[in-house]
PDB file of C-alpha atoms in Angstrom:
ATOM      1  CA  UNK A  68      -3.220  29.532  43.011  1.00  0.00           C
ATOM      2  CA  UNK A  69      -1.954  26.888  40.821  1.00  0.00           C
ATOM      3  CA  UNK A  70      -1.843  27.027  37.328  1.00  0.00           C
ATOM      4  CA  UNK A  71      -4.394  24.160  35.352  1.00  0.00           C
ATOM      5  CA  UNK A  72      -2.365  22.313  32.826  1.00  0.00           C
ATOM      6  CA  UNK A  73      -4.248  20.368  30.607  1.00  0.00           C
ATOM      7  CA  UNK A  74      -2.498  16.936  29.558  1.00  0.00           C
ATOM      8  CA  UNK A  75      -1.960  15.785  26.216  1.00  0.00           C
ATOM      9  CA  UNK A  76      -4.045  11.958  26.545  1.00  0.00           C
ATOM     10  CA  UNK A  77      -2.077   8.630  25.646  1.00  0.00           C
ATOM     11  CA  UNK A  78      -3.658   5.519  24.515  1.00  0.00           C
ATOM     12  CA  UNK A  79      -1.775   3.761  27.359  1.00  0.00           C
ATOM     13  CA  UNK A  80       1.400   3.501  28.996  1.00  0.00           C
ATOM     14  CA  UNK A  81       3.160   2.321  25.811  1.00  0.00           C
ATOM     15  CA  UNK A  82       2.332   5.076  24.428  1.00  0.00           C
ATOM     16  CA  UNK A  83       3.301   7.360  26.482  1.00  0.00           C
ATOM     17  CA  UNK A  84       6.762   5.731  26.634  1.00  0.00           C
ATOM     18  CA  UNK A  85       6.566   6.168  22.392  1.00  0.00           C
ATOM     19  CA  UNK A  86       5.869   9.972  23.111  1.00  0.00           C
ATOM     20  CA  UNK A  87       8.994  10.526  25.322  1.00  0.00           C
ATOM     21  CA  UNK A  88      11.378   8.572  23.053  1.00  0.00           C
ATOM     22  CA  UNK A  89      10.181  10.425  20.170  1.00  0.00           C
ATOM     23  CA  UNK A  90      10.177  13.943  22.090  1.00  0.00           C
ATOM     24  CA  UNK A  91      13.791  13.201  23.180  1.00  0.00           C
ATOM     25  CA  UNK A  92      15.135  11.486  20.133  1.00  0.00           C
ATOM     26  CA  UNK A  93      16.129   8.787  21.701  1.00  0.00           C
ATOM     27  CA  UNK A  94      17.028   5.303  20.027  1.00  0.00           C
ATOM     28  CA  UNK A  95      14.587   2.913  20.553  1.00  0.00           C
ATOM     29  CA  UNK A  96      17.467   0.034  20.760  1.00  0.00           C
ATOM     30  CA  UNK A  97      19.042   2.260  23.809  1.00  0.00           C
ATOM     31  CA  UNK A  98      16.558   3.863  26.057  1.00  0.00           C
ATOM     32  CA  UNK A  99      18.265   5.826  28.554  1.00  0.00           C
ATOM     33  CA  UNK A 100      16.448   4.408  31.662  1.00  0.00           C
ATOM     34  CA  UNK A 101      17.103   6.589  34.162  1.00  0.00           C
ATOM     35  CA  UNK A 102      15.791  10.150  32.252  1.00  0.00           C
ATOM     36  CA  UNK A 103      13.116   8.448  30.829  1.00  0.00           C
ATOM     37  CA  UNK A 104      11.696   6.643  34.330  1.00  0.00           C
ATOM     38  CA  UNK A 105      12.066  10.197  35.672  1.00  0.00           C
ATOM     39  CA  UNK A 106      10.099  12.023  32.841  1.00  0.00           C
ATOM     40  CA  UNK A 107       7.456   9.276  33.023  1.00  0.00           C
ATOM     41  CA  UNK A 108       6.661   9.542  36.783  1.00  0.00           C
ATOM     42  CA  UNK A 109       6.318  13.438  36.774  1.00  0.00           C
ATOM     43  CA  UNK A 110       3.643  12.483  34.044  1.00  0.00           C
ATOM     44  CA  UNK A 111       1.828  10.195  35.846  1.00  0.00           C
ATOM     45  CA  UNK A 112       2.021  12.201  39.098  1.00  0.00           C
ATOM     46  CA  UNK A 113      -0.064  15.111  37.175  1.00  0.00           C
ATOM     47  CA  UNK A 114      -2.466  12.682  35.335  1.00  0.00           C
ATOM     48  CA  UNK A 115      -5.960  12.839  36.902  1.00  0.00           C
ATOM     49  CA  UNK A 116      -8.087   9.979  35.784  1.00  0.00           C
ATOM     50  CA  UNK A 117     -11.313   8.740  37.274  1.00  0.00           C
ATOM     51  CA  UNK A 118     -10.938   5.619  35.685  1.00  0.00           C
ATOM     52  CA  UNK A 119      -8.405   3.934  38.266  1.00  0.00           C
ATOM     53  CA  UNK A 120      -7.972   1.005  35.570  1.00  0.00           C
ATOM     54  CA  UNK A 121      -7.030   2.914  33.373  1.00  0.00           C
ATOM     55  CA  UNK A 122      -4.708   4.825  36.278  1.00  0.00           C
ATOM     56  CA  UNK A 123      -3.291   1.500  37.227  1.00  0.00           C
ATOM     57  CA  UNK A 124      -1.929   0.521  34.040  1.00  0.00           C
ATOM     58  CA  UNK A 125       0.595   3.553  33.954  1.00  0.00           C
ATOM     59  CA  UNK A 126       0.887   2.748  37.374  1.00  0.00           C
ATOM     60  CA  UNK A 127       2.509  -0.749  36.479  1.00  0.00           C
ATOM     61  CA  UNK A 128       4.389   0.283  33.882  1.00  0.00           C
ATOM     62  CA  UNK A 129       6.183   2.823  36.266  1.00  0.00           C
ATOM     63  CA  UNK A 130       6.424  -0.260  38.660  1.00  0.00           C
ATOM     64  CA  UNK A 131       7.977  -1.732  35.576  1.00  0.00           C
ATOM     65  CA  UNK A 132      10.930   1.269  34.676  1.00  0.00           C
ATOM     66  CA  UNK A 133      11.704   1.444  38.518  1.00  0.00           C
ATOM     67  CA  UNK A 134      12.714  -2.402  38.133  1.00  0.00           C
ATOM     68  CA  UNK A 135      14.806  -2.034  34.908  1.00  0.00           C
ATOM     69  CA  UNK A 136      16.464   0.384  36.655  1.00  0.00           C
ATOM     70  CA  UNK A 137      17.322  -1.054  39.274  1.00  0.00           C
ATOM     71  CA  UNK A 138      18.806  -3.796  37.286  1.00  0.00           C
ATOM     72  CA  UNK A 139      20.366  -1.339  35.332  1.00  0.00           C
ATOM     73  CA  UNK A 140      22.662  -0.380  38.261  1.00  0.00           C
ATOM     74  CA  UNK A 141      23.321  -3.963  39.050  1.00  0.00           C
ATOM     75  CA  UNK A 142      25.978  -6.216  37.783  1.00  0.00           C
ATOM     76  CA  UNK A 143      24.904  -7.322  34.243  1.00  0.00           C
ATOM     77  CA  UNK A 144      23.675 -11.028  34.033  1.00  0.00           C
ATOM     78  CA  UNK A 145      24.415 -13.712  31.617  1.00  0.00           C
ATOM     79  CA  UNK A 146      22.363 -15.887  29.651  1.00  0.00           C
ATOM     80  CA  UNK A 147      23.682 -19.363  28.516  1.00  0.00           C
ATOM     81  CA  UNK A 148      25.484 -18.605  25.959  1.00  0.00           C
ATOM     82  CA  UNK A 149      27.958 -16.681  27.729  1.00  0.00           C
ATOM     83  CA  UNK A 150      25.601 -12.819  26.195  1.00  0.00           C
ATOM     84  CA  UNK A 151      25.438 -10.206  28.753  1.00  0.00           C
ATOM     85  CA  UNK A 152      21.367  -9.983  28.926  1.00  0.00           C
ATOM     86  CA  UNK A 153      19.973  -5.768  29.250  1.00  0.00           C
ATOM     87  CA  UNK A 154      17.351  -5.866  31.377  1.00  0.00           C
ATOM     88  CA  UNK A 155      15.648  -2.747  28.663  1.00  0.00           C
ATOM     89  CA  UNK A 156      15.438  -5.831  25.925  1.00  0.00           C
ATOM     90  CA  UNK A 157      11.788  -7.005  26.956  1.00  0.00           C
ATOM     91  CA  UNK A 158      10.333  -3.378  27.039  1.00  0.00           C
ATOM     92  CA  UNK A 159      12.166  -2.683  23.970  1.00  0.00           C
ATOM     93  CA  UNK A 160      10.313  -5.564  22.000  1.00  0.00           C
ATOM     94  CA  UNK A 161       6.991  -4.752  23.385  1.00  0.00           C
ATOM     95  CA  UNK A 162       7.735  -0.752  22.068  1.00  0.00           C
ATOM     96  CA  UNK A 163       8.561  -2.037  18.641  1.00  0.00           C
ATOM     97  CA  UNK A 164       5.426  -3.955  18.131  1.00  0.00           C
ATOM     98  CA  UNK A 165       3.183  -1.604  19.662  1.00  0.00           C
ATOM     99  CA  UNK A 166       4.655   0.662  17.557  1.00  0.00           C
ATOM    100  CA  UNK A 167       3.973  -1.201  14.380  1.00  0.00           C
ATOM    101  CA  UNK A 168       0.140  -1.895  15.434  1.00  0.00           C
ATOM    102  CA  UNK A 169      -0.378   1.554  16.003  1.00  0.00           C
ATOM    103  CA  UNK A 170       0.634   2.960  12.447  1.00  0.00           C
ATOM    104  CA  UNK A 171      -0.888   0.062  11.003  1.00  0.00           C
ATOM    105  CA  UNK A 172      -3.858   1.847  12.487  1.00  0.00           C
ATOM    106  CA  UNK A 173      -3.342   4.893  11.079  1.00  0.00           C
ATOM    107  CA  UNK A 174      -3.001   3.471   7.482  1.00  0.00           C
ATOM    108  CA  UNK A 175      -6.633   2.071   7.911  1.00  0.00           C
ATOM    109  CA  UNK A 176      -7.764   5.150   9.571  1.00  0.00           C
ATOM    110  CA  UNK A 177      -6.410   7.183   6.611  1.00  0.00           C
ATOM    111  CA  UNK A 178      -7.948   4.256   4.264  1.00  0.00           C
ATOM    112  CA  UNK A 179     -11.373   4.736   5.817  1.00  0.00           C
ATOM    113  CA  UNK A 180     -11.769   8.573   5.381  1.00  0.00           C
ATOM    114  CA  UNK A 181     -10.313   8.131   1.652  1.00  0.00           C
ATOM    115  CA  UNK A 182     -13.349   5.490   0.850  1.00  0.00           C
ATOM    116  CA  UNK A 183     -16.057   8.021   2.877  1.00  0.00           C
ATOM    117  CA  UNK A 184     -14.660  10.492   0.079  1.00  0.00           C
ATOM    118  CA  UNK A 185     -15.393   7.779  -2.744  1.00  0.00           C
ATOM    119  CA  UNK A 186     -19.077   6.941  -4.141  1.00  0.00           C
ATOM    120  CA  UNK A 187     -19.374   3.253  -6.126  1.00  0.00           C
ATOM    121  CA  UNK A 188     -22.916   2.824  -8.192  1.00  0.00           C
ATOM    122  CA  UNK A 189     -22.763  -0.201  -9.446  1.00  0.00           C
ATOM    123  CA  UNK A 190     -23.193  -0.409 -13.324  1.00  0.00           C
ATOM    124  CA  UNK A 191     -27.749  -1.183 -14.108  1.00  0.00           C
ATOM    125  CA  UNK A 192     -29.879  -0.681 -17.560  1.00  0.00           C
ATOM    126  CA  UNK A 193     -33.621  -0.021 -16.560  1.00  0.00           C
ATOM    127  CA  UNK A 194     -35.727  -3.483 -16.322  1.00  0.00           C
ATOM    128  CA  UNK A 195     -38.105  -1.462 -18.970  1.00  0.00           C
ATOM    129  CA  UNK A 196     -34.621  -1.418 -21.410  1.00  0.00           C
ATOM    130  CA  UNK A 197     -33.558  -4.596 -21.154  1.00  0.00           C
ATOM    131  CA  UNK A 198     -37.027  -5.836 -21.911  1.00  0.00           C
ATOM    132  CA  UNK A 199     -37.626  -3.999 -24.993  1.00  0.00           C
ATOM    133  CA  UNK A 200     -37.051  -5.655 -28.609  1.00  0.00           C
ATOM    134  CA  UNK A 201     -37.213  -3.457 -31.345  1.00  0.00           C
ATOM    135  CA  UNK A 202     -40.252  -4.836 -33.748  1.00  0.00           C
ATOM    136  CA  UNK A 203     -38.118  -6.311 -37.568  1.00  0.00           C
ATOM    137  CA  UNK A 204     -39.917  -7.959 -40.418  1.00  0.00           C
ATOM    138  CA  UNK A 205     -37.397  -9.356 -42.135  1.00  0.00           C
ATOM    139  CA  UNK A 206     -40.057  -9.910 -45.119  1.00  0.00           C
ATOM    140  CA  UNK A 207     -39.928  -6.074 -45.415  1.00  0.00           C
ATOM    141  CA  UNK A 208     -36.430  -5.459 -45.060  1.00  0.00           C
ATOM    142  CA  UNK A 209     -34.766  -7.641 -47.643  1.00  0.00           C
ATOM    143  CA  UNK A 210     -38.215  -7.364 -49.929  1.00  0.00           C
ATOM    144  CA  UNK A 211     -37.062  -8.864 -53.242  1.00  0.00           C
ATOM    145  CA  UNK A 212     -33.307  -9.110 -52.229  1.00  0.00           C
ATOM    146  CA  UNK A 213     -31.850 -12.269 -53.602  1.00  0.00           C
ATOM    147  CA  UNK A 214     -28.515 -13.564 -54.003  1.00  0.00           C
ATOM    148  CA  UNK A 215     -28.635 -12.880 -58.104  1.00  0.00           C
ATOM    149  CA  UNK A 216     -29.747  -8.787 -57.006  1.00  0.00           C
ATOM    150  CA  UNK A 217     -26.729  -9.012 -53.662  1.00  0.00           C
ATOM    151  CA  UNK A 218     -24.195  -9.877 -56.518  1.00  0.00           C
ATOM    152  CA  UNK A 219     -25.177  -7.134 -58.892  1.00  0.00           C
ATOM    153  CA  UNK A 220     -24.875  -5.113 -56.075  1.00  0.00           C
ATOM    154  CA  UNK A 221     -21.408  -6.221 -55.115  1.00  0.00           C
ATOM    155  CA  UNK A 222     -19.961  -5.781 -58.628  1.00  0.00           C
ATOM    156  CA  UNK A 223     -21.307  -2.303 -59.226  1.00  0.00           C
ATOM    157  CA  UNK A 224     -19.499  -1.170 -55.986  1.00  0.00           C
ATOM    158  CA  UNK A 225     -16.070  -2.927 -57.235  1.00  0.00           C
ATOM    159  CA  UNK A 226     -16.440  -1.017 -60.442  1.00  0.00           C
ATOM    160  CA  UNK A 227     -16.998   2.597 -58.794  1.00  0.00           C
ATOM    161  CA  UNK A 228     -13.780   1.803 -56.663  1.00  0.00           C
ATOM    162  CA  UNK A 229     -12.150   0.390 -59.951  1.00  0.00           C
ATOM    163  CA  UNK A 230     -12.813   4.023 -61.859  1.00  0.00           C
ATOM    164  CA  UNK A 231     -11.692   5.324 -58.974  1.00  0.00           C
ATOM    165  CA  UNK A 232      -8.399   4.325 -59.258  1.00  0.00           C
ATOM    166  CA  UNK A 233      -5.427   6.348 -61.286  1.00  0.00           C
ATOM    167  CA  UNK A 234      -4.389   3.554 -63.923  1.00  0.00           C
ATOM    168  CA  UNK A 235      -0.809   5.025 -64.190  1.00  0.00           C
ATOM    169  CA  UNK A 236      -0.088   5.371 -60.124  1.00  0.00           C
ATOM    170  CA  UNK A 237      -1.807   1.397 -59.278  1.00  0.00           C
ATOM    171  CA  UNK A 238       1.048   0.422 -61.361  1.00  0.00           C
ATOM    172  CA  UNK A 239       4.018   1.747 -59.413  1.00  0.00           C
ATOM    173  CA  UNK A 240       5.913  -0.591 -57.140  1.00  0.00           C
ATOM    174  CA  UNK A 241       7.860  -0.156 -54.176  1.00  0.00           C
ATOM    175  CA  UNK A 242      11.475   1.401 -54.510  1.00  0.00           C
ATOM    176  CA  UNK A 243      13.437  -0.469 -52.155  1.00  0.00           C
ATOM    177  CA  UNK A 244      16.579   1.051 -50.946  1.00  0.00           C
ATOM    178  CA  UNK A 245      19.884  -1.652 -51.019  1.00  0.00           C
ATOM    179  CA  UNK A 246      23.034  -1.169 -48.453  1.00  0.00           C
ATOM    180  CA  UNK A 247      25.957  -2.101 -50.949  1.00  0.00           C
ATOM    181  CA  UNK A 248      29.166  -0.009 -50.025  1.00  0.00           C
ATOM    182  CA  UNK A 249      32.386  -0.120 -52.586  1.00  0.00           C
ATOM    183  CA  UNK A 250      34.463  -1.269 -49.727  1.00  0.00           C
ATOM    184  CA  UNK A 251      32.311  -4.557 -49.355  1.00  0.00           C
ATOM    185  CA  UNK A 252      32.347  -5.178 -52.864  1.00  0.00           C
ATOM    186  CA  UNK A 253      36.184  -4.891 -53.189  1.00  0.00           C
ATOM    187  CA  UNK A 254      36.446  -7.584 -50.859  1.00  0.00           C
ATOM    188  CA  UNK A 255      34.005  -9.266 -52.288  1.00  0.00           C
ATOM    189  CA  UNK A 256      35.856  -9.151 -55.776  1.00  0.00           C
ATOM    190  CA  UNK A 257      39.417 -10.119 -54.499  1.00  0.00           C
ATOM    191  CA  UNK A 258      38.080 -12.845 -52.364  1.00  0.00           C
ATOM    192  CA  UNK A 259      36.348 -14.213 -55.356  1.00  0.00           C
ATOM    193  CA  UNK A 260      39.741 -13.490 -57.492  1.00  0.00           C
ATOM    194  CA  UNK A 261      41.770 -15.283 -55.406  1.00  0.00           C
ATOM    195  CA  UNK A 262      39.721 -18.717 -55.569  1.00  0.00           C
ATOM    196  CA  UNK A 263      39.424 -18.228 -59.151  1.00  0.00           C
ATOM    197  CA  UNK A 264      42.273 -16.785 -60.287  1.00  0.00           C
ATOM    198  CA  UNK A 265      40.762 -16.224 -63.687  1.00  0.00           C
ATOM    199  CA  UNK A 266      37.513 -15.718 -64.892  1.00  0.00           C
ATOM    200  CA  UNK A 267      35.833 -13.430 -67.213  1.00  0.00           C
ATOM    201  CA  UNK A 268      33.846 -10.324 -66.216  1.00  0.00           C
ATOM    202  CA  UNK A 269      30.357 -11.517 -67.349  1.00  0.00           C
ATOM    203  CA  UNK A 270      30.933 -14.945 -65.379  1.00  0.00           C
ATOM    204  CA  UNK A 271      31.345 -12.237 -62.057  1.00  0.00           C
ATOM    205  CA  UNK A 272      28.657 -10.338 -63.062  1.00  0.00           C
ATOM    206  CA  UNK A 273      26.304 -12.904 -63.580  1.00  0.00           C
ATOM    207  CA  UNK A 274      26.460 -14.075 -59.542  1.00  0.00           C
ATOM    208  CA  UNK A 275      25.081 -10.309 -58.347  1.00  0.00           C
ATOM    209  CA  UNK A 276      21.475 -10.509 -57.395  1.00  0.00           C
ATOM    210  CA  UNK A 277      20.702  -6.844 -58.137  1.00  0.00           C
ATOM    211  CA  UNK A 278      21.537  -3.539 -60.827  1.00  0.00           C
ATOM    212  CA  UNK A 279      22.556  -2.025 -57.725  1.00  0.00           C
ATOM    213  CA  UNK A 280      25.221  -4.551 -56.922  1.00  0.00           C
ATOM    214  CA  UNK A 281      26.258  -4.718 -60.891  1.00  0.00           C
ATOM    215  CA  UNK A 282      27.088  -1.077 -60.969  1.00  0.00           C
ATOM    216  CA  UNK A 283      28.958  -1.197 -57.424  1.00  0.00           C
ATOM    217  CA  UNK A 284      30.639  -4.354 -58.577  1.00  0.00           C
ATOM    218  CA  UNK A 285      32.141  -2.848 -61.917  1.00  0.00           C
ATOM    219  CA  UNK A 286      33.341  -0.041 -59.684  1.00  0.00           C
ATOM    220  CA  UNK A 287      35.312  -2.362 -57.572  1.00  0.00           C
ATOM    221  CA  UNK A 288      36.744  -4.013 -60.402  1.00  0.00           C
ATOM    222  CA  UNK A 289      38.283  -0.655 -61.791  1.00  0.00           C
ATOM    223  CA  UNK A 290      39.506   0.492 -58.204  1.00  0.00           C
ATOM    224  CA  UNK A 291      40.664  -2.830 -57.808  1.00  0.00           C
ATOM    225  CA  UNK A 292      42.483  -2.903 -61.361  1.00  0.00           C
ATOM    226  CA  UNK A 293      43.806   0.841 -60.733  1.00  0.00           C
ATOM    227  CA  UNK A 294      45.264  -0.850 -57.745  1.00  0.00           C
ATOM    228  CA  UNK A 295      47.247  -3.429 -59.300  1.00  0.00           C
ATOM    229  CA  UNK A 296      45.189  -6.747 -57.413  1.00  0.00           C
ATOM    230  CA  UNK A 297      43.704  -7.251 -60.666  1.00  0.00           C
ATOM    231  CA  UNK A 298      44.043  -7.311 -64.414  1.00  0.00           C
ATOM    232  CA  UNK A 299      41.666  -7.221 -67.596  1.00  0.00           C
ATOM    233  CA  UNK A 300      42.591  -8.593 -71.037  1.00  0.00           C
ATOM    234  CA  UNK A 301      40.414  -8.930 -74.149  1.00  0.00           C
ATOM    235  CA  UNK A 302      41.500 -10.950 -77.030  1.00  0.00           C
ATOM    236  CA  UNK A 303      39.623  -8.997 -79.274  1.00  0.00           C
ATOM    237  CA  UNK A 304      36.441  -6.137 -80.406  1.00  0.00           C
ATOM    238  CA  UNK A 305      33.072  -7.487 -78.576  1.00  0.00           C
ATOM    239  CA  UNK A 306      35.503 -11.064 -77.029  1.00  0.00           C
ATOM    240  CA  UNK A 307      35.013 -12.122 -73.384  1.00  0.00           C
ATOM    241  CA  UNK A 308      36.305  -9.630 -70.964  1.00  0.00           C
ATOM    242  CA  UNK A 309      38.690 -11.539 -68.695  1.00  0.00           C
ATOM    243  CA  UNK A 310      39.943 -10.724 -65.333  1.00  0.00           C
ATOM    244  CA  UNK A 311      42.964 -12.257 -63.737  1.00  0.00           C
ATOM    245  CA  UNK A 312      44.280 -12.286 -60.321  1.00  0.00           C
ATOM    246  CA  UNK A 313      47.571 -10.341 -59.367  1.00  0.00           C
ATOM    247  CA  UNK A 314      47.428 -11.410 -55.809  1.00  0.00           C
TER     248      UNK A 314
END
């Protein structure tokens, strides 16, 4: 007594060609004819189907595999253009697309039973909300408001925020923080030295925009005179500070 086997069920014979090549890890661009003509017939040869289209299908494409074969053990022909031609290129192109159509299948499938999981209401206010207006006199709600009685109103409010402010801190400013280095301002003074040659102190002063760049300027000038690039004279007590160029 024989034993029942119970068939896994293809969509077709493309399929079922997908199934072997994918069972066998073979590549798709070099389908080993023979082995896979062979695994396909003992297939068919334990299908039992009532539906003899269906049957005749698989039937055709085995009609089909016996042919490459064939071919395959033939001399190879060429096309035109001097290309050998493999007699597996036809089946292979009709794998590939069938291949593509059927995951392409699966993505909607997958798509479908996401959206089942998904409920959409679409956004509604009751008819009995958007018909209501809420009931304003505007006689009772400004009463004896006037534009005299709105200013009053206005200037008392800018008086309790005035009180509320501390009269020392509202007159702070904003300490703003400079980038002067001593290096740039050494520069700075024996570039200016060397176009001028001489000039008094108060005359270099005088062209920095800031305290901060006073102070860091007066430090250059002392680095600068330590240095020898530079040197001050004064002709007398309280006289013009002048600076002369060494370089």
């Amino acid at each position: 007594m024989g034993i029942p086997v119970k068939l896994q069920v293809f969509e077709g014979p493309l399929d079922l060609l997908l199934h072997l090549i994918d069972k066998n890890k073979i590549d798709i661009y070099d389908i080993p004819i023979v082995e896979i003509t062979r695994q396909y017939m003992e297939y068919i040869r334990e299908m039992e189907r009532t539906d003899l289209n269906i049957m005749s299908e698989f039937l055709l494409m085995a009609a089909t595999l016996l042919d490459i074969k064939s071919k395959m053990l033939l001399p190879k022909e060429v096309n035109e253009e001097g290309e050998e031609e493999d007699p597996r290129q036809e089946l292979v192109e009709q794998l590939l697309q069938y291949k593509l159509y059927k995951y392409m299948s699966y993505e909607l499938r997958d798509r479908e039973m996401d959206s089942d999981r998904v409920l959409f209401k679409e956004a509604a206010i009751p008819q009995e909300v958007q018909e209501y207006t809420e009931p304003v006199n505007l006689d009772e709600l400004l009463g004896d408001l006037d534009l005299r009685r709105l200013n009053q109103i206005f200037q008392e409010v800018m008086r309790k925020k005035a009180d509320k402010m501390d009269p020392v801190r509202s007159k702070f400013g904003t300490i703003g923080k400079e980038e002067v280095t001593l290096s740039d301002k050494m520069s700075y003074v024996e570039e200016y030295a060397m176009l001028n040659g001489y000039f008094s102190f108060r005359q270099l002063l005088a062209r920095q925009r800031s305290k901060m760049h006073v102070i860091v300027t007066f430090l250059a000038v002392l680095e600068l005179m330590k240095v020898g690039k530079i040197q001050i004279t004064q002709e007398k007590t309280f006289a013009e500070i002048m600076i002369t160029s060494m370089m």
